[in-house]
Structures are given as C-alpha cells and as structure tokens.
Coordinates of C-alpha atoms in Angstrom, one line a residue:
Chain A
M1 CA 7.9 83.5 12.9
R2 CA 7.1 79.8 13.2
V3 CA 10.1 77.4 13.4
P4 CA 9.7 73.6 13.7
Y5 CA 10.4 72.2 17.1
S6 CA 13.0 69.9 15.7
E7 CA 15.2 72.7 14.5
T8 CA 15.5 74.3 17.9
H9 CA 15.9 71.1 19.9
R10 CA 18.5 68.9 18.4
K11 CA 18.6 65.3 19.6
V12 CA 22.0 63.9 20.5
K13 CA 22.7 60.6 18.8
L14 CA 22.7 57.9 21.4
S15 CA 25.4 55.2 21.3
I16 CA 24.7 51.8 22.7
Q17 CA 27.6 51.8 25.1
S18 CA 26.8 55.0 26.8
G19 CA 23.0 54.6 26.4
W20 CA 22.3 51.1 27.9
L21 CA 21.7 52.6 31.3
F22 CA 18.8 54.5 29.8
I23 CA 17.7 52.1 27.2
I24 CA 17.0 49.0 29.4
P25 CA 14.5 50.6 31.9
G26 CA 12.9 52.5 28.9
V27 CA 12.5 49.3 27.0
L28 CA 10.8 47.6 30.0
L29 CA 8.2 50.4 30.1
V30 CA 7.7 50.2 26.4
F31 CA 7.0 46.5 26.7
L32 CA 4.5 47.2 29.5
F33 CA 2.6 49.5 27.2
G34 CA 3.2 47.9 23.9
L35 CA 2.6 44.2 24.6
P36 CA -1.0 44.5 25.9
L37 CA -1.9 46.7 23.0
L38 CA -0.3 44.2 20.6
A39 CA -2.2 41.4 22.2
L40 CA -5.5 43.4 21.9
F41 CA -5.0 43.9 18.2
W42 CA -3.9 40.3 17.6
R43 CA -7.1 39.1 19.4
A44 CA -9.3 41.4 17.4
T45 CA -8.1 40.4 13.9
G46 CA -10.4 38.2 11.8
K47 CA -13.5 36.8 13.4
D48 CA -16.3 39.3 13.2
F49 CA -14.4 42.4 14.0
F50 CA -16.4 44.8 11.8
T51 CA -19.7 43.3 12.9
Y52 CA -19.0 44.1 16.5
A53 CA -17.1 47.4 15.8
L54 CA -19.8 48.8 13.6
S55 CA -22.8 47.5 15.6
D56 CA -25.4 49.9 16.9
T57 CA -24.1 49.7 20.5
A58 CA -20.5 50.4 19.5
L59 CA -21.3 53.3 17.3
A60 CA -23.7 54.8 19.9
A61 CA -21.0 54.5 22.5
L62 CA -18.3 56.0 20.3
K63 CA -20.5 58.9 19.2
L64 CA -21.4 59.6 22.8
S65 CA -17.8 59.4 24.0
L66 CA -16.5 61.8 21.4
L67 CA -19.3 64.3 21.9
T68 CA -19.1 64.3 25.7
S69 CA -15.3 64.4 25.9
L70 CA -15.2 67.2 23.3
V71 CA -17.7 69.3 25.3
S72 CA -15.7 68.5 28.5
V73 CA -12.4 69.7 27.0
V74 CA -14.1 72.9 25.7
V75 CA -15.4 73.6 29.1
S76 CA -12.0 73.0 30.6
L77 CA -10.4 75.4 28.1
L78 CA -13.0 78.1 28.6
V79 CA -13.0 77.9 32.4
G80 CA -9.6 76.5 33.1
T81 CA -7.4 78.9 31.1
P82 CA -8.5 82.0 32.9
L83 CA -8.2 80.1 36.2
A84 CA -4.7 79.0 35.4
Y85 CA -3.8 82.5 34.4
F86 CA -5.3 83.9 37.6
L87 CA -3.4 81.4 39.8
T88 CA 0.0 82.3 38.2
R89 CA -0.4 86.0 38.2
W90 CA -2.1 86.9 41.5
E91 CA -1.2 86.4 45.1
F92 CA -4.1 86.1 47.5
P93 CA -4.6 84.6 50.9
G94 CA -5.4 80.9 50.8
R95 CA -3.9 80.5 47.4
T96 CA -2.1 77.3 48.3
L97 CA -5.3 75.8 49.6
F98 CA -7.1 76.8 46.5
E99 CA -4.4 75.2 44.3
L100 CA -4.6 72.0 46.4
L101 CA -8.4 71.9 45.8
I102 CA -7.9 72.2 42.1
D103 CA -5.3 69.5 42.1
L104 CA -7.2 67.1 44.3
P105 CA -9.4 65.4 41.6
V106 CA -6.3 64.2 39.8
V107 CA -5.4 61.9 42.7
L108 CA -8.9 61.1 43.8
P109 CA -10.1 57.7 42.8
P110 CA -12.8 58.1 40.1
S111 CA -15.4 56.1 42.1
V112 CA -14.9 58.5 45.0
A113 CA -15.5 61.4 42.6
G114 CA -18.6 59.7 41.3
L115 CA -20.0 59.1 44.7
A116 CA -19.3 62.6 45.8
L117 CA -21.0 64.1 42.7
L118 CA -24.0 61.8 43.4
I119 CA -24.3 62.9 47.0
A120 CA -23.9 66.6 46.1
F121 CA -25.9 66.8 43.0
G122 CA -28.1 63.8 43.1
R123 CA -31.9 64.2 43.1
Q124 CA -32.0 64.2 46.9
G125 CA -28.4 65.4 47.3
L126 CA -27.1 68.2 49.3
F127 CA -27.4 70.7 46.5
G128 CA -29.3 68.6 44.1
S129 CA -32.5 69.1 46.0
W130 CA -32.2 72.8 45.1
L131 CA -31.6 71.9 41.4
T132 CA -34.7 69.7 41.5
L133 CA -36.8 72.7 42.7
V134 CA -35.9 74.5 39.4
G135 CA -36.7 71.4 37.5
V136 CA -33.1 70.3 36.8
T137 CA -32.1 66.6 37.5
L138 CA -28.6 65.6 36.7
P139 CA -28.1 61.9 37.3
F140 CA -28.8 59.7 34.3
T141 CA -28.3 62.5 31.8
T142 CA -25.7 63.2 29.2
T143 CA -24.9 66.4 31.1
A144 CA -23.9 64.3 34.1
V145 CA -21.5 62.4 31.8
V146 CA -19.9 65.7 30.9
I147 CA -19.8 66.9 34.5
A148 CA -18.1 63.6 35.6
Q149 CA -15.5 63.8 32.8
T150 CA -14.8 67.5 33.4
F151 CA -14.4 66.8 37.2
V152 CA -11.6 64.3 36.6
S153 CA -9.9 65.9 33.5
A154 CA -10.1 69.7 34.0
P155 CA -7.4 69.7 36.8
L156 CA -5.0 68.0 34.4
F157 CA -5.6 70.8 32.0
V158 CA -5.3 73.6 34.6
R159 CA -2.0 72.1 35.8
S160 CA -0.5 72.1 32.3
A161 CA -1.8 75.6 31.6
R162 CA -0.4 76.9 34.8
I163 CA 3.1 75.6 34.0
G164 CA 2.8 77.2 30.6
F165 CA 1.8 80.6 32.0
S166 CA 4.4 80.6 34.8
G167 CA 7.1 79.8 32.2
I168 CA 6.7 83.1 30.5
D169 CA 9.5 85.6 31.0
P170 CA 8.0 88.5 33.0
Q171 CA 10.1 90.9 31.0
L172 CA 7.9 90.1 28.0
E173 CA 4.9 91.0 30.0
E174 CA 6.5 94.3 31.1
A175 CA 7.5 95.1 27.5
A176 CA 3.9 94.6 26.4
H177 CA 2.7 96.8 29.3
V178 CA 5.1 99.5 28.2
E179 CA 3.8 99.2 24.6
G180 CA 0.4 100.1 26.0
A181 CA -1.4 96.7 25.9
N182 CA -4.6 96.4 27.9
Q183 CA -5.7 93.3 29.9
W184 CA -7.4 91.5 27.0
Q185 CA -4.6 92.3 24.5
M186 CA -2.0 91.2 27.0
F187 CA -3.8 87.9 27.4
S188 CA -4.8 87.2 23.8
Q189 CA -1.7 88.4 22.0
V190 CA 1.1 87.8 24.5
M191 CA 0.3 85.3 27.2
F192 CA -1.9 82.8 25.5
P193 CA 0.2 82.4 22.4
L194 CA 3.4 82.0 24.5
A195 CA 1.8 79.4 26.7
G196 CA 0.2 77.8 23.6
R197 CA 2.2 74.5 23.7
A198 CA 1.4 73.9 27.3
I199 CA -2.2 74.7 26.8
F200 CA -2.4 72.3 23.8
S201 CA -0.7 69.4 25.6
G202 CA -3.0 70.1 28.6
A203 CA -6.0 69.9 26.3
I204 CA -4.8 66.5 24.8
L205 CA -4.3 65.1 28.3
A206 CA -7.7 66.3 29.5
W207 CA -9.3 64.9 26.3
T208 CA -7.8 61.4 26.7
R209 CA -8.6 61.4 30.4
A210 CA -12.2 62.4 29.6
L211 CA -12.5 59.7 26.9
G212 CA -11.3 57.0 29.3
E213 CA -13.4 58.1 32.3
F214 CA -15.4 55.2 33.8
G215 CA -15.8 55.2 37.6
A216 CA -17.3 58.6 38.1
T217 CA -19.5 58.2 35.0
I218 CA -21.1 54.8 36.0
L219 CA -21.9 56.0 39.5
F220 CA -23.1 59.6 38.7
A221 CA -24.5 59.3 35.2
G222 CA -25.6 55.6 35.1
N223 CA -25.6 53.3 32.1
L224 CA -28.0 53.7 29.2
E225 CA -27.2 53.2 25.6
G226 CA -27.1 56.4 23.6
V227 CA -27.5 58.6 26.7
T228 CA -24.9 57.7 29.2
Q229 CA -23.1 54.6 27.9
T230 CA -19.7 55.8 26.9
M231 CA -17.1 53.6 25.3
P232 CA -15.4 52.5 28.6
L233 CA -18.8 51.5 30.0
A234 CA -19.7 49.6 26.8
I235 CA -16.4 47.8 27.0
Y236 CA -16.8 46.9 30.6
L237 CA -20.2 45.4 30.0
G238 CA -19.2 43.9 26.7
F239 CA -16.5 42.0 28.6
E240 CA -19.1 40.0 30.4
R241 CA -21.5 39.6 27.5
N242 CA -19.0 38.5 24.9
L243 CA -15.2 39.0 25.1
D244 CA -14.8 39.6 21.4
V245 CA -17.3 42.5 21.6
A246 CA -15.2 44.1 24.3
V247 CA -12.0 43.5 22.3
A248 CA -13.5 45.0 19.1
L249 CA -14.7 48.1 21.1
S250 CA -11.3 48.4 22.8
V251 CA -9.5 48.4 19.5
V252 CA -11.8 51.1 18.1
L253 CA -11.2 53.2 21.2
V254 CA -7.4 52.8 20.9
L255 CA -7.5 53.7 17.2
A256 CA -9.6 56.8 17.9
S257 CA -7.2 57.8 20.7
I258 CA -4.2 57.3 18.5
F259 CA -5.8 59.5 15.8
L260 CA -6.6 62.3 18.2
L261 CA -3.1 62.1 19.7
A262 CA -1.5 62.3 16.3
V263 CA -3.6 65.3 15.2
M264 CA -2.8 67.2 18.4
R265 CA 0.9 66.4 18.3
K266 CA 1.0 67.7 14.7
L267 CA -0.5 71.0 15.9
E268 CA 1.8 71.1 19.0
G269 CA 4.9 70.6 16.9
I270 CA 4.9 74.2 15.7
Q271 CA 7.0 76.4 17.9
V272 CA 5.6 79.9 18.3
Y273 CA 7.7 83.0 18.8
Chain B
M1 CA 29.4 54.0 61.7
K2 CA 30.7 51.2 59.5
Y3 CA 29.5 48.5 62.0
F4 CA 26.1 50.2 62.4
R5 CA 25.4 49.9 58.7
L6 CA 26.5 46.3 58.7
F7 CA 24.2 45.6 61.6
V8 CA 21.2 47.2 59.9
L9 CA 21.9 45.3 56.7
S10 CA 22.2 41.9 58.5
A11 CA 19.1 42.7 60.5
I12 CA 17.1 43.4 57.3
L13 CA 18.4 40.2 55.7
T14 CA 17.6 38.1 58.8
L15 CA 14.0 39.4 59.0
A16 CA 13.5 38.9 55.3
T17 CA 14.6 35.3 55.2
C18 CA 13.0 33.8 58.4
D19 CA 9.4 33.3 59.3
T20 CA 8.2 36.0 61.6
L21 CA 6.0 33.7 63.6
P22 CA 6.4 30.0 64.3
P23 CA 3.6 28.1 62.5
T24 CA 1.1 26.9 65.0
V25 CA -2.0 26.0 62.9
E26 CA -2.1 25.0 59.2
S27 CA -3.6 28.0 57.5
E28 CA -5.6 27.3 54.4
T29 CA -7.4 29.8 52.2
L30 CA -10.7 29.1 50.4
T31 CA -11.6 31.4 47.6
V32 CA -15.3 31.7 47.0
F33 CA -16.9 33.7 44.1
A34 CA -20.5 34.4 44.9
A35 CA -23.3 36.4 43.2
A36 CA -23.7 40.0 44.5
S37 CA -27.1 39.2 46.0
L38 CA -25.4 36.7 48.3
T39 CA -23.2 39.4 49.9
D40 CA -24.7 39.5 53.4
A41 CA -25.7 35.8 53.6
F42 CA -22.3 34.5 52.5
E43 CA -20.3 36.9 54.7
E44 CA -22.1 35.4 57.7
V45 CA -21.8 31.8 56.4
G46 CA -18.1 32.4 55.6
H47 CA -17.5 33.8 59.1
N48 CA -19.3 30.8 60.7
F49 CA -17.2 28.4 58.6
E50 CA -14.0 30.1 59.7
V51 CA -15.0 29.9 63.4
A52 CA -15.9 26.2 63.0
N53 CA -12.6 25.5 61.2
P54 CA -9.7 27.3 62.9
G55 CA -6.9 28.1 60.5
V56 CA -9.2 28.4 57.5
T57 CA -9.6 31.8 55.8
V58 CA -12.6 32.2 53.5
R59 CA -11.9 34.8 50.9
L60 CA -15.1 36.1 49.3
N61 CA -15.5 38.0 46.1
F62 CA -19.0 39.3 45.2
A63 CA -20.0 40.6 41.8
G64 CA -22.5 40.0 39.1
S65 CA -22.5 36.2 38.3
Q66 CA -21.7 37.0 34.7
A67 CA -18.7 39.0 35.7
L68 CA -17.5 36.2 38.0
R69 CA -18.0 33.6 35.3
T70 CA -15.9 35.7 32.9
L71 CA -13.1 36.0 35.5
I72 CA -13.0 32.2 36.1
E73 CA -12.8 31.7 32.3
Q74 CA -9.9 34.1 32.2
G75 CA -8.0 32.1 34.7
A76 CA -8.9 33.3 38.2
Q77 CA -7.9 30.9 40.9
V78 CA -11.2 30.0 42.6
D79 CA -12.4 27.0 44.7
V80 CA -16.2 27.5 45.0
F81 CA -18.7 29.4 42.7
A82 CA -22.2 30.3 43.7
S83 CA -24.3 31.8 40.8
A84 CA -27.6 33.5 40.8
N85 CA -28.7 31.6 37.8
T86 CA -28.1 28.2 36.2
K87 CA -27.0 29.8 32.9
E88 CA -23.6 31.0 34.2
M89 CA -23.0 27.6 35.9
D90 CA -23.9 25.8 32.7
T91 CA -21.4 27.9 30.8
L92 CA -18.7 26.8 33.2
V93 CA -19.7 23.2 32.9
A94 CA -19.5 23.4 29.2
G95 CA -16.0 24.9 29.5
N96 CA -14.9 22.1 31.9
F97 CA -14.4 24.5 34.8
V98 CA -17.0 22.6 36.7
A99 CA -17.8 18.9 36.6
A100 CA -21.2 18.1 35.0
D101 CA -22.6 16.5 38.2
A102 CA -21.1 19.0 40.6
P103 CA -23.6 21.9 40.7
V104 CA -26.3 21.7 43.4
I105 CA -29.2 24.2 43.8
F106 CA -28.9 25.5 47.4
L107 CA -31.6 28.2 47.5
T108 CA -34.1 30.0 45.5
N109 CA -35.0 33.7 45.3
Q110 CA -37.8 35.8 43.9
L111 CA -38.1 39.3 42.5
V112 CA -39.7 42.4 44.1
V113 CA -40.2 46.0 43.1
I114 CA -38.6 48.5 45.4
M115 CA -39.1 52.2 45.9
P116 CA -37.1 54.8 48.0
A117 CA -38.3 55.2 51.6
N118 CA -40.1 58.4 50.8
N119 CA -41.5 57.1 47.6
P120 CA -41.1 60.3 45.6
A121 CA -43.1 59.2 42.6
G122 CA -45.9 57.7 44.7
V123 CA -45.7 54.3 43.2
E124 CA -48.5 52.1 44.7
N125 CA -49.2 49.3 42.3
L126 CA -47.3 47.4 39.7
V127 CA -49.2 49.1 36.9
D128 CA -47.8 52.4 38.0
L129 CA -44.4 51.3 36.6
A130 CA -45.7 52.2 33.2
Q131 CA -46.7 55.7 34.0
N132 CA -45.0 58.4 32.1
G133 CA -41.9 60.1 33.5
L134 CA -41.0 57.6 36.1
K135 CA -37.3 56.8 36.6
I136 CA -36.7 53.1 36.8
V137 CA -33.4 51.4 37.4
L138 CA -32.8 47.7 36.4
A139 CA -29.8 45.5 36.2
A140 CA -28.3 44.9 32.7
K141 CA -29.8 42.0 30.9
E142 CA -26.5 40.0 31.2
V143 CA -26.8 40.2 35.0
P144 CA -29.0 37.3 36.3
V145 CA -31.5 39.6 38.0
G146 CA -31.6 41.8 34.9
N147 CA -32.7 38.9 32.8
Y148 CA -35.2 37.8 35.4
S149 CA -36.6 41.3 35.5
L150 CA -37.3 41.2 31.8
Q151 CA -39.0 37.8 32.2
V152 CA -41.2 39.2 34.9
L153 CA -42.1 42.3 32.9
E154 CA -43.0 40.0 30.0
K155 CA -45.3 38.0 32.3
L156 CA -46.9 41.2 33.7
D157 CA -47.3 42.5 30.1
Q158 CA -49.5 39.4 29.4
S159 CA -51.6 40.1 32.5
F160 CA -51.9 43.9 32.2
G161 CA -51.7 44.4 28.4
N162 CA -51.9 47.9 27.1
G163 CA -48.1 48.0 26.2
F164 CA -47.1 47.7 29.8
K165 CA -43.7 46.2 29.1
D166 CA -42.7 48.7 26.5
K167 CA -43.9 51.7 28.6
T168 CA -42.0 50.4 31.6
L169 CA -38.8 49.8 29.6
A170 CA -39.1 53.3 28.2
N171 CA -38.9 54.5 31.8
V172 CA -35.6 52.8 32.5
V173 CA -32.8 55.4 33.0
S174 CA -29.9 53.1 33.8
Y175 CA -28.9 49.4 33.5
E176 CA -26.6 48.6 36.4
N177 CA -23.9 46.0 36.6
T178 CA -24.9 44.3 39.8
V179 CA -28.2 44.0 41.8
K180 CA -26.6 45.9 44.7
Q181 CA -26.1 49.0 42.5
V182 CA -29.8 48.9 41.7
V183 CA -30.5 48.9 45.4
A184 CA -28.0 51.7 46.0
K185 CA -29.6 53.9 43.4
V186 CA -33.0 53.4 44.9
Q187 CA -31.7 54.0 48.4
L188 CA -30.2 57.3 47.4
G189 CA -33.5 58.3 45.9
E190 CA -32.0 58.7 42.4
A191 CA -34.5 56.2 41.0
D192 CA -38.2 56.1 41.6
A193 CA -38.3 52.3 41.4
G194 CA -36.2 49.3 40.8
I195 CA -36.6 45.5 40.4
V196 CA -34.3 43.4 42.7
Y197 CA -34.5 40.2 44.6
S198 CA -36.7 39.9 47.7
S199 CA -33.6 38.9 49.6
D200 CA -32.1 42.4 49.0
T201 CA -34.9 44.0 50.9
V202 CA -33.8 42.3 54.1
A203 CA -30.5 44.3 54.1
A204 CA -32.4 47.5 53.2
P205 CA -35.6 47.3 55.2
E206 CA -36.3 51.1 54.9
L207 CA -37.2 50.6 51.2
K208 CA -40.9 50.4 50.2
K209 CA -41.7 47.4 48.2
I210 CA -44.5 45.9 46.1
G211 CA -44.7 42.1 45.9
I212 CA -45.1 40.4 42.5
P213 CA -47.8 37.7 42.3
R214 CA -46.4 34.2 42.1
E215 CA -47.8 33.6 38.6
N216 CA -46.0 36.6 37.3
N217 CA -42.8 36.1 39.3
V218 CA -39.8 34.0 38.5
V219 CA -38.1 31.4 40.8
A220 CA -34.4 32.1 40.6
E221 CA -32.5 29.0 41.3
Y222 CA -29.0 29.4 42.7
P223 CA -26.5 26.6 42.0
L224 CA -23.3 26.0 44.0
A225 CA -20.3 24.0 42.9
V226 CA -16.6 23.2 43.5
L227 CA -14.4 24.1 40.6
T228 CA -12.2 21.5 38.9
Q229 CA -9.2 23.8 39.2
S230 CA -9.6 24.0 43.0
K231 CA -6.3 23.3 44.9
N232 CA -8.2 22.2 47.9
P233 CA -11.3 20.3 46.8
E234 CA -12.0 18.6 50.2
L235 CA -12.1 22.0 51.9
A236 CA -14.3 23.3 49.1
Q237 CA -16.7 20.4 49.5
A238 CA -16.7 20.9 53.2
F239 CA -17.8 24.5 52.7
I240 CA -20.6 23.4 50.3
N241 CA -21.7 20.8 52.8
Y242 CA -21.9 23.5 55.5
V243 CA -24.0 25.8 53.2
L244 CA -26.4 22.8 52.6
S245 CA -26.5 21.9 56.3
S246 CA -29.3 23.1 58.6
N247 CA -27.1 25.7 60.2
G248 CA -26.0 27.1 56.9
Q249 CA -29.5 27.1 55.5
L250 CA -30.8 28.9 58.7
A251 CA -28.2 31.7 58.2
I252 CA -29.1 32.0 54.5
R253 CA -32.9 31.9 55.3
R254 CA -32.5 34.8 57.7
W255 CA -31.3 37.0 54.8
G256 CA -34.5 36.5 52.9
F257 CA -33.8 33.6 50.6
L258 CA -36.2 30.8 50.1
P259 CA -35.6 27.0 50.3
V260 CA -35.2 24.8 47.3
K261 CA -38.6 23.7 46.1

C-alpha cells in the first residue's frame, strides 16, 4: 500500500520564539545559496538571452550533458546497486579497505581524478597502452566523458544505496527466507523496494554530480563541441568569450537541474510498504 | 583548574592581538597577471626582482590572457598585466583598466608545431597535419595562441592549397584553455601534434618540433602595462622597468622568446 510521505511524517509547527536558534543559521545558508542564483537570473533577463541559450553551442552542450550524465547514472545503478547490496550483506577480509576505496572519489579533487584517469587509461597510459592494442582509445571521446562522470558520481550513489540496504530490518529478510524466496526474488521483491527511497535519492545525487562534472572531464576527455564539451565546460569557456553567453548557459543548466530535481522528488515522495 | 583556563584564554587573546614578529623591513606585495606562456620566464624574473628588492613579494598568476582579462574586468586586484596578444590589452584600455599610453611591447613570440618525443603518428612535415586520422590539439580560439594558430593554418592553406586548413581542423580532438595544456597533452602522448609557441619548447625540450616558415608564421607581440587600479604604481613601474632592462630581457630570452622587432 502506498502512503504519502507527509502522512507518516508530521511536521511540528515552529514558533518564532523557540525556533530562532534554528532559523538564523538556516537563513544564512539559504542566502548563500539563493542570492547568487538570484543574481544569475537577474543578469540573464533581457538582452539576448534566447539567442545565447538556443545557440548551436549551447544546445550541443546541453544535449551532450544530459546524454552523458544519464548514461553515467544508469551505469551507477546497474553496477552500484549490486555492489552496495554486497557490501552490506557480506563480511569479507579487507572489507573496510574496499569501502574506503569506493568512498575515495567523493573526496578526491576532480582534477586529481582526471589526471589519474589520463595516466591510467591515456593512449600511452599504464593500462591504456593495452587498450590501444585492441584499437580502443579513450581520451577525447564521449565515452571518456561518461567514465569521468561515473568516476566522481558513482560513489555518491553507492553510499546512499548502502545506507538504504543497511536500514532494512533483518527480520523482514528472514521472513522472506522462510517464505521460500530465492536470491533474485529476495533482492527484486524485498530488498530493492524497501531501499527504494535511498536508491532514488542516491541516483538524483549522482545525476546532479555527473551533470556538474568539470575538472576530470576537461583533463581526461578534452574539449570539443558536440563530442566532449559538456555544459560546465561551455560555461567555463563562455565566461572568457562573452560573459552574457556564460550567464545564459548557466541559467539553462540551473533550470534543467531544477526540473530534474523536481521530477525525482515527486517520485521519491511515495512511501513504499 | 580555574586559573589554568584563565591562563589559556589570556594567552590566546594576547597572541591574537599582537604582532608575532617585530617589523624589520617594509613588506610589499606586487600582483602580476601574466599569460600562461610566460610561466617559466616570469617566475625567474619575479624571483630576481624579489632578490634585488628585499621586502618585496611578487605574486604571479598564470592563465590564458583572455581568462586574466576577464578576472581583471570582474574586479581582481592586480598591479601588472602581461598579455600574449594586444587584443586583451586593448580591451582593458577601452574599459579604462589600463591607461591608453601605458602598454609597451616587451617581447615577441612565434608558433611552432610540436609532436610527442616518440612521434607516434610519424609527423615529418607541415603537410602531414592534414592526413586522415591524426589527433591534433590546439588552444581554443579565444586563447591568444589559439587565434594565432588559426591565422597560421590560414596562411599555410594559401601555400599548400588542397583544403589543408579544413582537413587539419577536422583532425582537432580538443581545444584547450591555455597553451600549457596543449603542451601537456602532447607530452603525455595523447595528441599526435599540437601548435604552441616556440618559447614553450624550451621548457619541454624532449618534444619533437617542426618550424613554420616566416612567411606563414605570425609574430605574437606581448604587451605589458601597469593597471590604473594598482595600489602601488611606482613598484609596478619598477617591475616593468626591470623586465625591459638588459638583465630582464636576458632572462626572458633564455626561455625562448624573441626581442621586439
């Protein structure tokens, strides 16, 4: 049975007297996020917004960004979900180290990630030279963009999915076992649905991180319109070419991000029993 | 226990409010924004200037000239600007960031084609740049050297014909943000060839290169100027005078730049 989130989690009405301790720091943070966005929209109004926003460069960048980030999220879901499940359910030697490795890209500076990817999988890289033997070159390709985005965003997804899986009551698992569920049924009909919200929010997080990825992309994949020039790269170069171009592109990206966020939150708002 | 806490508190307060060292020499900072191609040359010049003027710190920021110009327009606090083309300097003059008579050309530079040390694609002549399947890296056209590269390709197109420029541009796999990134991609062997300044080959002597004939090459003129917003215009001018002096020019020449014609 599906019950709206709001019915199971009532919000307590906050009175100003008791709440000021929480409101003031919160308001400061809201200003930090809200004012720059407001300024961005203000700067973009009028002038030639639609000329810049619908220009070939902008559309190419937006299409590429959406495509690559979508692929990156799908990869994270397909590979990351079993990984997260595995990490919560099995004890094995070196598990802590393994978890550390999975978490590392989150705190690694993106340019370090880009450099490492280049040195590993570049044409004359440590492993890249083997790839070249079979005719595969990664740098300067759209595939490289997806790899860079997945590198930085998949760990965020795995973290969230892990939290989701580890929050499931083990008694529910045992009950399913008793009922005769096999591995796949256990996963697809019990574990995955119960961890659904965490998996969804992990996917949103990974998607937005992939959309905004810059440092690793520009180092590993390069910058070529239509092939590797994602929105953040186009904005960065647009900044030097013509500030209004960069502002228009930024507004488009913000609007696209808000839309995606709203869609996913709508899906997420359904509590599953 | 109470007195210990009081002691720690007053110690912290004392350290926070007094100078940690007695001032011996007046310390001044000079902020210099310089084109990426000037990285090695200006680091040496900056260091020499600091040695000759105790108490002065030269803070250098290297990036594409177009990026630096944008930062200055957006309010960066800078004393001296050295650009790789006159276009960025002229934009600053038009915006009143630099006085109209301030800029002075202090060196020139030329372009050269570079290949990785092991020359994976076997590039021997300039015509080879148009061969199918080659991976070429250039700087973006907003970057001074990127714009110069396009000019050179245009001139070579008139010499070679046969759609040389279009074929070469079709081989470009990435447009980088600074000339040093082009050098890096070629050094790593990711690109088969790139077009950079001849000065960049001094810092990367292992790279193979093909010279571009004078009639097809461009002469990049680098202007230098004090900014009107400088809080220390005398020091800024002293730095410029040092760059123009024979010592400064010698250091710069060692990094592969050419004198003003």
